[in-house]
Amino acid sequence: MKNTWKTFINSIITLFLALIIIVISLLITYASNTIVLLCIIFFTLSLNISFGIFILNSKNRLVETRASWIFFISSVPLIGVLIFLIFGTKSFKNKKWEENDLLEKKFLKYENYEFTNKLINSKNIDDEIGMVFNCIYLNQLKPVYEFNKYEVIKSNEMIFSEYINLIRSAKKHIHLQVYLIKDGVFIFLLISELIKKAKEGIKIRFLYDWVGSFKKFNRKYLTVMKKNNIEVAQFNPSGINMFKGSTNYRSHKKTLIVDNTTALYTSANISDEYIALSTKDNYWRDLNIKIHGEIVNSLNINFCIDWYDFTKNSLSDINKKKLINSLNEILIIDTNTNEKNISQLITCTPNFDNELSILSTTTILFISAKEEIIIVTPYLVLPNELISALVIALSKKIKVKIIVPGRRDNKDFVIPMNRDCYIKLLKYGCEVYEYDGFIHSKYIIVDNKYVQIGSNNMDFRSFFINFENCIFIKSESVSNSIKKIFEIDLQNTKLMEYKYVDKYLSKLRIKILIWFLNIYKPLL
């Protein structure tokens, strides 16, 4: 039945593609024939209207995304429909999400919910913030853990040595997941260290995103790793996926986990600019943390789910069971710290039905703030609900401070896109600072007590399209440690004034670019 349904869907798509090709061919051949031309125009209009109605009534899409697709299809007749059929259709259907839910439940039995139940039933926890813990627990079944230790890695130069030292300390296994791999010193030395540990008998799994790393590194590295018994896999691998909507769904996670006890939780990819070795990107800035304790188990389970999900298709049923068993064996919670920093992992996927995610918790954080909100992000393209939440906070005389890049990375639209977003907040008294360089850190601090830090940017792609995760932490000590980094970075910024930004956005070239970005940003 399942194969029949897939065949039917593929047949419909093939039929549409064939019709489009036929229409284009007729248009070229009989352009001088008025009747044929009118028929072609009628067919094109009917096709566009039909797809417009379908998209407009699509409940599993954001309103902004629906409007963008309708505009695109209307602007580029026939070709727009073709691109929508390839990239706009939801490739991760309900069955896919059901499979993911079942897979997650297989692993969640290795979480410990003792403190979670105690916390949620406690009367001492803040009502609003308690809602964050409770909502994520009820919606994602993610536990809240008490015993966790966080160490802030203060500079880009330090991240490389932290990677190497943590890898060298491994006794049982190493799990590494990144979005981007790029040729350079970092990847060469990292693989050298991984090979040494593999020869010691350490189990190593390396998961990377093929789109993020596309044509950025020499694939011989993969061959070398595999020859040395390092397991390597692609997240949402290439092949036929290159021509499907699922290509748009990327894993943006960046985590190194060793022995289920310690993790490097970073915004850094495997590329020289992230460790201050690139001469072209010597202005790059990141914030990374080292984690010891119970929350590492949640990060490891998240990795195991991704690993199994994107390697199982190449395995027999027997080997699938062996893989599940081997992954389960390493999920033993080891509380290797006495420090108490209440923490919970939050995940985000393209599943629109999963309404409670990073966007939801961020909104609750902003609405619940009493004194101050600090945001640091490279990409600031806020959905309307977050802009409204920040405006409400500002109207209550709550301080809102934001740091964004003052220089672009490889994306020309970063500066105008960010400015077009934050100018709406400047009018209400928000303090926005542009860093003299490209700041790639991703975190939020609220009331010097709550921290949300992870892989996600503050934009549509992170909130609605990518696979992301972040950690929500209730801890004054962690907040203070990260705020010290914020204050150091603040010294290398420029406070933006409304008049200056408004003048910049009034330039005709920038206006045209912003018009284009406003139409297509939900699809980026």
XYZ file of C-alpha atoms in Angstrom:
524
model
C 0.000 0.000 0.000
C 2.814 2.358 0.948
C 4.660 1.759 -2.361
C 1.412 2.209 -4.311
C 0.834 5.581 -2.649
C 4.399 6.695 -3.389
C 4.020 5.594 -7.020
C 0.765 7.543 -7.307
C 2.333 10.736 -5.912
C 5.371 10.370 -8.163
C 3.077 9.835 -11.160
C 1.137 13.027 -10.384
C 4.349 15.050 -10.063
C 5.729 13.535 -13.264
C 2.467 14.372 -15.065
C 2.637 17.992 -13.938
C 6.263 18.273 -15.007
C 5.445 16.751 -18.394
C 2.539 19.192 -18.869
C 4.761 22.149 -18.032
C 7.401 20.983 -20.531
C 4.738 20.453 -23.201
C 3.265 23.908 -22.590
C 6.684 25.580 -22.831
C 7.406 23.641 -26.055
C 4.032 24.685 -27.551
C 4.647 28.275 -26.512
C 7.954 28.286 -28.402
C 6.564 26.471 -31.459
C 3.171 28.171 -31.862
C 3.764 31.588 -30.378
C 2.376 33.173 -33.562
C -0.918 31.248 -33.346
C -3.350 33.402 -31.292
C -5.728 30.569 -30.297
C -2.917 28.286 -29.139
C -1.317 31.187 -27.308
C -4.594 32.005 -25.517
C -4.988 28.346 -24.518
C -1.481 28.304 -23.123
C -2.118 31.514 -21.168
C -5.398 30.087 -19.819
C -3.682 26.861 -18.802
C -0.853 28.792 -17.084
C -3.290 31.030 -15.187
C -5.409 28.039 -14.156
C -2.329 26.183 -12.948
C -1.095 29.187 -10.954
C -4.523 29.798 -9.406
C -4.913 26.111 -8.505
C -1.532 25.985 -6.784
C -2.231 29.342 -5.132
C -5.461 28.003 -3.621
C -3.686 24.830 -2.509
C -0.882 26.763 -0.802
C -3.274 29.273 0.751
C -5.177 26.441 2.415
C -2.044 24.577 3.492
C -2.322 24.473 7.290
C 1.191 23.136 7.842
C 2.868 26.297 6.541
C 3.469 29.701 8.079
C 1.350 32.536 6.717
C 4.563 34.279 5.609
C 5.717 31.135 3.786
C 2.368 30.753 2.007
C 2.480 34.393 0.858
C 6.065 33.976 -0.391
C 5.295 30.853 -2.414
C 2.145 32.379 -3.936
C 4.084 35.496 -4.945
C 6.914 33.410 -6.396
C 4.579 31.195 -8.445
C 2.709 34.262 -9.711
C 5.940 36.063 -10.600
C 7.490 33.147 -12.496
C 4.642 31.211 -14.190
C 5.220 27.506 -14.850
C 8.826 27.640 -13.625
C 7.540 28.740 -10.206
C 5.205 25.737 -10.102
C 8.048 23.446 -11.130
C 10.326 24.780 -8.356
C 7.499 24.484 -5.826
C 6.906 20.840 -6.782
C 10.596 20.066 -6.279
C 11.433 22.144 -3.216
C 8.161 23.404 -1.765
C 6.327 20.164 -1.115
C 6.678 18.788 2.384
C 8.976 15.804 2.030
C 8.861 14.896 5.721
C 5.292 13.595 5.796
C 3.261 12.630 8.840
C 4.536 9.038 8.669
C 8.070 10.348 8.810
C 7.292 12.331 11.957
C 5.488 9.345 13.475
C 8.576 7.209 12.825
C 10.734 9.887 14.452
C 8.462 10.000 17.507
C 8.619 6.223 17.885
C 12.390 6.295 17.462
C 12.725 9.001 20.101
C 10.621 7.011 22.562
C 13.010 4.066 22.174
C 15.788 6.267 23.506
C 13.876 8.357 26.052
C 13.697 5.392 28.413
C 17.365 6.137 29.089
C 16.524 9.582 30.495
C 15.915 10.168 34.218
C 12.703 12.029 35.102
C 13.017 12.003 38.887
C 14.093 15.642 39.231
C 11.699 16.716 36.455
C 8.662 15.465 38.368
C 9.937 17.032 41.569
C 10.544 20.404 39.891
C 7.282 20.655 37.997
C 5.271 19.838 41.115
C 7.273 22.297 43.227
C 5.712 25.566 44.390
C 9.081 27.312 44.596
C 9.769 27.580 40.875
C 8.830 30.814 39.085
C 5.438 30.453 37.442
C 6.424 31.834 34.010
C 9.775 30.091 33.756
C 8.320 26.924 35.231
C 6.000 27.032 32.237
C 9.021 26.678 29.912
C 10.239 23.533 31.674
C 6.730 22.097 31.873
C 5.789 22.857 28.248
C 8.942 21.276 26.838
C 8.529 18.263 29.108
C 4.889 17.730 28.060
C 5.497 18.425 24.366
C 8.950 16.931 23.756
C 9.281 14.619 26.801
C 12.627 16.242 27.561
C 13.665 15.878 31.227
C 15.008 18.666 33.438
C 18.370 17.922 35.052
C 19.872 19.452 38.187
C 23.546 18.453 38.330
C 25.383 20.215 35.526
C 28.600 22.192 35.275
C 29.285 24.795 32.591
C 32.668 26.218 31.599
C 32.724 29.160 29.214
C 35.421 28.953 26.530
C 36.404 32.588 26.374
C 38.121 32.879 23.011
C 38.189 31.330 19.548
C 41.832 30.368 20.051
C 40.873 28.138 22.989
C 38.235 26.066 21.171
C 40.813 24.042 19.211
C 42.754 22.964 22.323
C 39.465 22.114 24.050
C 38.493 19.876 21.119
C 41.860 18.089 21.146
C 42.030 17.673 24.938
C 38.486 16.315 25.129
C 39.119 13.829 22.307
C 42.325 12.663 23.987
C 40.437 12.090 27.266
C 37.963 9.628 25.683
C 37.813 6.176 27.268
C 34.766 4.638 25.529
C 33.254 6.642 22.691
C 33.281 9.945 20.781
C 30.240 11.442 19.038
C 30.839 14.491 16.832
C 28.143 16.364 14.926
C 28.737 19.518 12.848
C 27.011 21.541 10.166
C 30.049 22.604 8.144
C 33.452 21.105 7.396
C 36.000 23.169 5.483
C 39.527 22.337 4.353
C 42.266 23.679 6.591
C 44.404 23.099 9.648
C 41.464 22.421 11.974
C 40.004 19.455 10.066
C 43.445 17.968 9.318
C 44.600 17.957 12.955
C 41.172 16.934 14.241
C 41.077 13.845 12.005
C 44.638 12.986 13.062
C 43.544 12.965 16.708
C 40.403 10.934 15.944
C 42.447 8.310 14.096
C 44.771 7.949 17.109
C 41.780 7.298 19.374
C 40.229 4.878 16.873
C 43.453 2.853 16.941
C 43.091 2.658 20.730
C 39.706 0.981 20.223
C 37.536 4.028 20.971
C 34.186 3.950 19.134
C 33.892 7.109 17.013
C 30.866 8.385 15.086
C 31.108 11.539 12.945
C 27.890 13.098 11.567
C 27.968 16.125 9.261
C 25.485 18.017 7.083
C 26.150 17.525 3.381
C 24.660 20.867 2.273
C 26.603 22.874 4.859
C 29.810 21.104 3.793
C 29.087 20.926 0.046
C 32.328 21.365 -1.952
C 34.072 22.870 1.074
C 36.424 20.013 1.939
C 38.374 17.202 0.316
C 36.288 14.029 0.464
C 39.486 11.985 0.813
C 39.234 12.862 4.500
C 36.104 10.695 4.684
C 37.889 7.774 3.042
C 40.805 8.083 5.468
C 38.479 8.135 8.475
C 36.487 5.134 7.289
C 39.683 3.147 6.621
C 40.666 3.804 10.224
C 37.371 2.460 11.654
C 35.763 5.852 12.205
C 32.072 5.722 11.295
C 31.015 8.681 9.139
C 27.492 9.626 8.064
C 25.723 12.508 6.327
C 22.689 14.158 7.866
C 19.800 14.069 5.360
C 22.210 12.704 2.736
C 22.532 13.792 -0.871
C 21.517 11.756 -3.910
C 17.843 11.968 -4.802
C 17.347 14.365 -1.886
C 19.105 17.025 -3.948
C 15.939 17.255 -6.038
C 13.415 17.145 -3.188
C 12.051 19.596 -0.666
C 13.934 17.786 2.094
C 17.152 19.395 0.785
C 15.976 22.539 2.559
C 15.892 20.754 5.950
C 19.382 20.933 7.392
C 20.992 19.956 10.680
C 22.628 23.025 12.182
C 23.793 21.266 15.378
C 27.410 21.390 16.550
C 28.349 19.107 19.449
C 31.285 16.953 20.554
C 30.303 14.324 23.152
C 32.776 12.084 24.966
C 31.820 9.066 27.119
C 28.343 10.504 27.795
C 29.876 12.658 30.547
C 31.345 15.733 28.849
C 30.366 17.783 25.817
C 31.656 20.739 23.863
C 28.514 22.614 22.957
C 29.486 25.125 20.356
C 28.442 27.547 17.663
C 31.725 26.696 15.937
C 31.995 24.531 12.840
C 35.095 22.626 11.703
C 36.781 25.458 9.831
C 39.833 27.614 10.495
C 37.957 30.902 11.032
C 36.260 29.392 14.084
C 39.613 28.878 15.823
C 41.210 32.171 14.728
C 43.513 30.572 12.131
C 42.000 32.103 8.998
C 43.754 35.251 7.774
C 40.636 36.221 5.814
C 38.331 35.959 8.834
C 40.468 37.260 11.697
C 37.508 39.292 12.976
C 35.387 36.183 13.708
C 33.874 35.786 17.213
C 32.161 32.769 18.793
C 30.991 31.658 22.218
C 31.370 27.998 23.159
C 30.825 26.085 26.397
C 32.053 22.844 27.918
C 29.413 20.836 29.791
C 29.779 18.152 32.458
C 26.808 16.364 33.964
C 23.389 14.918 33.356
C 22.274 17.156 30.464
C 25.030 15.567 28.332
C 22.831 12.466 28.241
C 20.048 14.443 26.514
C 22.545 15.789 23.973
C 23.833 12.275 23.346
C 20.339 10.862 22.872
C 19.641 13.641 20.358
C 22.792 12.628 18.478
C 21.878 8.909 18.596
C 18.429 9.626 17.135
C 19.961 11.580 14.245
C 22.620 8.919 13.693
C 20.159 6.038 13.579
C 17.674 7.969 11.443
C 20.220 8.669 8.698
C 22.132 5.385 8.713
C 19.327 2.834 9.110
C 18.374 2.726 5.404
C 21.689 1.096 4.522
C 21.320 -1.593 7.215
C 19.546 -4.933 7.381
C 16.971 -5.499 10.143
C 19.518 -7.491 12.158
C 22.114 -4.729 11.879
C 19.499 -2.126 12.802
C 18.899 -3.963 16.080
C 22.636 -4.213 16.659
C 22.984 -0.464 16.084
C 20.145 0.312 18.508
C 21.723 -1.958 21.133
C 25.188 -0.444 20.667
C 23.789 3.079 21.017
C 21.751 2.111 24.067
C 24.813 0.690 25.816
C 26.477 4.109 25.992
C 23.435 5.989 27.344
C 24.215 5.598 31.028
C 23.831 8.824 32.998
C 26.995 9.639 34.918
C 26.643 12.577 37.299
C 30.275 13.668 37.330
C 29.668 17.005 39.059
C 28.115 18.333 42.254
C 27.344 21.746 40.763
C 23.662 22.584 40.468
C 22.576 24.385 37.298
C 19.033 23.390 36.303
C 19.014 22.589 32.575
C 16.753 21.224 29.853
C 17.437 20.446 26.196
C 15.032 21.924 23.640
C 14.931 20.658 20.063
C 13.475 22.146 16.908
C 12.496 20.426 13.647
C 10.655 21.360 10.421
C 7.583 19.550 11.800
C 5.031 22.372 11.824
C 2.689 20.316 14.024
C 5.275 20.521 16.811
C 4.157 23.984 17.925
C 6.207 24.098 21.126
C 9.842 24.525 20.218
C 12.676 27.039 20.490
C 10.461 29.854 19.174
C 7.868 29.167 21.883
C 10.372 29.133 24.738
C 12.036 32.288 23.428
C 8.674 34.065 23.329
C 7.887 32.980 26.904
C 11.325 34.181 28.057
C 10.795 37.636 26.544
C 7.292 38.005 27.940
C 8.389 36.830 31.402
C 11.375 39.193 31.681
C 11.382 41.574 34.640
C 14.616 43.575 34.268
C 16.784 42.869 31.223
C 16.949 40.886 27.975
C 20.289 40.298 26.232
C 20.413 38.806 22.723
C 23.516 37.919 20.726
C 23.014 36.459 17.248
C 24.616 36.668 13.785
C 21.264 36.672 11.961
C 18.341 38.732 13.271
C 15.175 38.092 11.257
C 12.518 37.927 13.953
C 9.003 36.556 13.408
C 6.229 38.974 14.368
C 5.520 37.268 17.702
C 9.083 37.880 18.911
C 9.072 41.504 17.761
C 5.772 42.001 19.610
C 7.162 40.317 22.751
C 10.224 42.609 22.715
C 8.112 45.727 22.124
C 5.932 44.768 25.103
C 9.069 44.291 27.229
C 10.406 47.706 26.161
C 7.070 49.339 26.952
C 7.412 47.950 30.506
C 10.811 49.734 30.798
C 12.715 46.437 30.561
C 16.198 46.912 29.095
C 16.752 45.100 25.794
C 20.311 44.876 24.460
C 21.234 43.171 21.184
C 24.599 42.501 19.550
C 24.708 41.632 15.838
C 27.616 41.610 13.340
C 29.020 44.852 11.977
C 30.655 42.955 9.111
C 29.149 40.295 6.916
C 30.275 36.694 6.496
C 29.827 35.131 3.037
C 26.251 36.437 2.804
C 25.921 39.939 1.355
C 22.445 40.463 2.775
C 23.324 40.013 6.493
C 23.785 43.688 7.426
C 20.716 45.104 5.579
C 18.567 42.168 6.735
C 19.537 42.653 10.379
C 19.080 46.424 10.237
C 15.679 46.134 8.618
C 14.626 43.983 11.550
C 16.076 45.877 14.494
C 15.080 49.362 13.307
C 11.566 48.432 14.429
C 12.916 47.977 17.955
C 15.116 51.113 17.997
C 11.970 53.245 17.936
C 10.957 51.797 21.311
C 14.302 52.300 23.035
C 16.096 49.034 22.299
C 19.898 49.218 22.467
C 21.405 47.570 19.386
C 25.156 47.210 18.991
C 27.033 46.160 15.863
C 30.197 44.194 16.583
C 33.363 45.277 14.794
C 33.653 41.943 13.025
C 31.406 38.948 12.478
C 29.948 37.729 15.773
C 28.698 34.155 15.434
C 27.687 33.589 19.090
C 24.097 32.530 19.740
C 22.617 33.111 23.196
C 19.984 34.918 25.259
C 20.279 36.058 28.887
C 17.177 37.144 30.820
C 17.235 38.912 34.214
C 20.778 37.671 34.849
C 19.220 34.363 35.866
C 18.142 32.484 32.743
C 20.209 31.505 29.697
C 19.203 29.987 26.370
C 22.217 28.921 24.326
C 22.507 26.605 21.344
C 22.896 26.163 17.611
C 19.967 28.334 16.534
C 20.077 31.829 15.079
C 17.239 34.287 15.590
C 15.735 33.811 12.134
C 13.064 31.928 10.195
C 15.410 29.155 9.069
C 16.418 28.227 12.605
C 12.904 28.486 14.024
C 10.985 26.709 11.254
C 13.242 24.893 8.754
C 16.435 23.560 10.357
C 17.026 20.788 12.853
C 18.372 22.720 15.852
C 18.797 22.344 19.581
C 19.523 24.624 22.514
C 19.834 24.331 26.287
C 17.634 26.330 28.653
C 19.496 27.001 31.903
C 18.284 28.465 35.185
C 21.464 29.622 36.901
C 22.802 32.952 38.116
C 26.398 31.705 37.987
C 26.129 30.602 34.327
C 24.320 33.856 33.476
C 27.097 35.888 35.124
C 29.837 33.967 33.298
C 28.250 34.529 29.901
C 27.336 38.133 30.708
C 31.018 38.862 31.382
C 31.761 37.707 27.823
C 28.911 39.924 26.583
C 30.406 42.950 28.364
C 33.848 42.234 26.881
C 32.363 41.959 23.381
C 30.358 45.140 24.010
C 33.631 47.086 24.167
C 34.241 46.172 20.527
C 30.879 47.394 19.224
C 29.156 50.520 17.976
C 25.798 51.648 19.396
C 23.411 52.077 16.480
C 21.249 55.194 16.188
C 17.826 55.279 14.548
C 18.733 58.173 12.196
C 21.833 56.408 10.901
C 20.037 53.095 10.276
C 17.026 54.816 8.706
C 19.311 56.738 6.327
C 21.091 53.501 5.395
C 17.813 51.684 4.697
C 16.567 54.656 2.606
C 19.190 54.053 -0.094
C 17.509 52.836 -3.298
C 19.855 49.844 -3.691
C 19.191 48.727 -0.098
C 15.441 49.314 -0.442
C 15.263 47.046 -3.497
C 17.305 44.376 -1.706
C 15.053 44.594 1.384
C 11.914 44.324 -0.758
C 13.295 41.150 -2.271
C 14.392 39.741 1.102
C 11.025 40.479 2.732
C 9.331 38.411 0.058
C 11.681 35.456 0.199
C 13.046 35.426 3.765
C 10.532 32.770 4.961
C 11.973 30.488 2.265
C 15.680 31.188 2.985
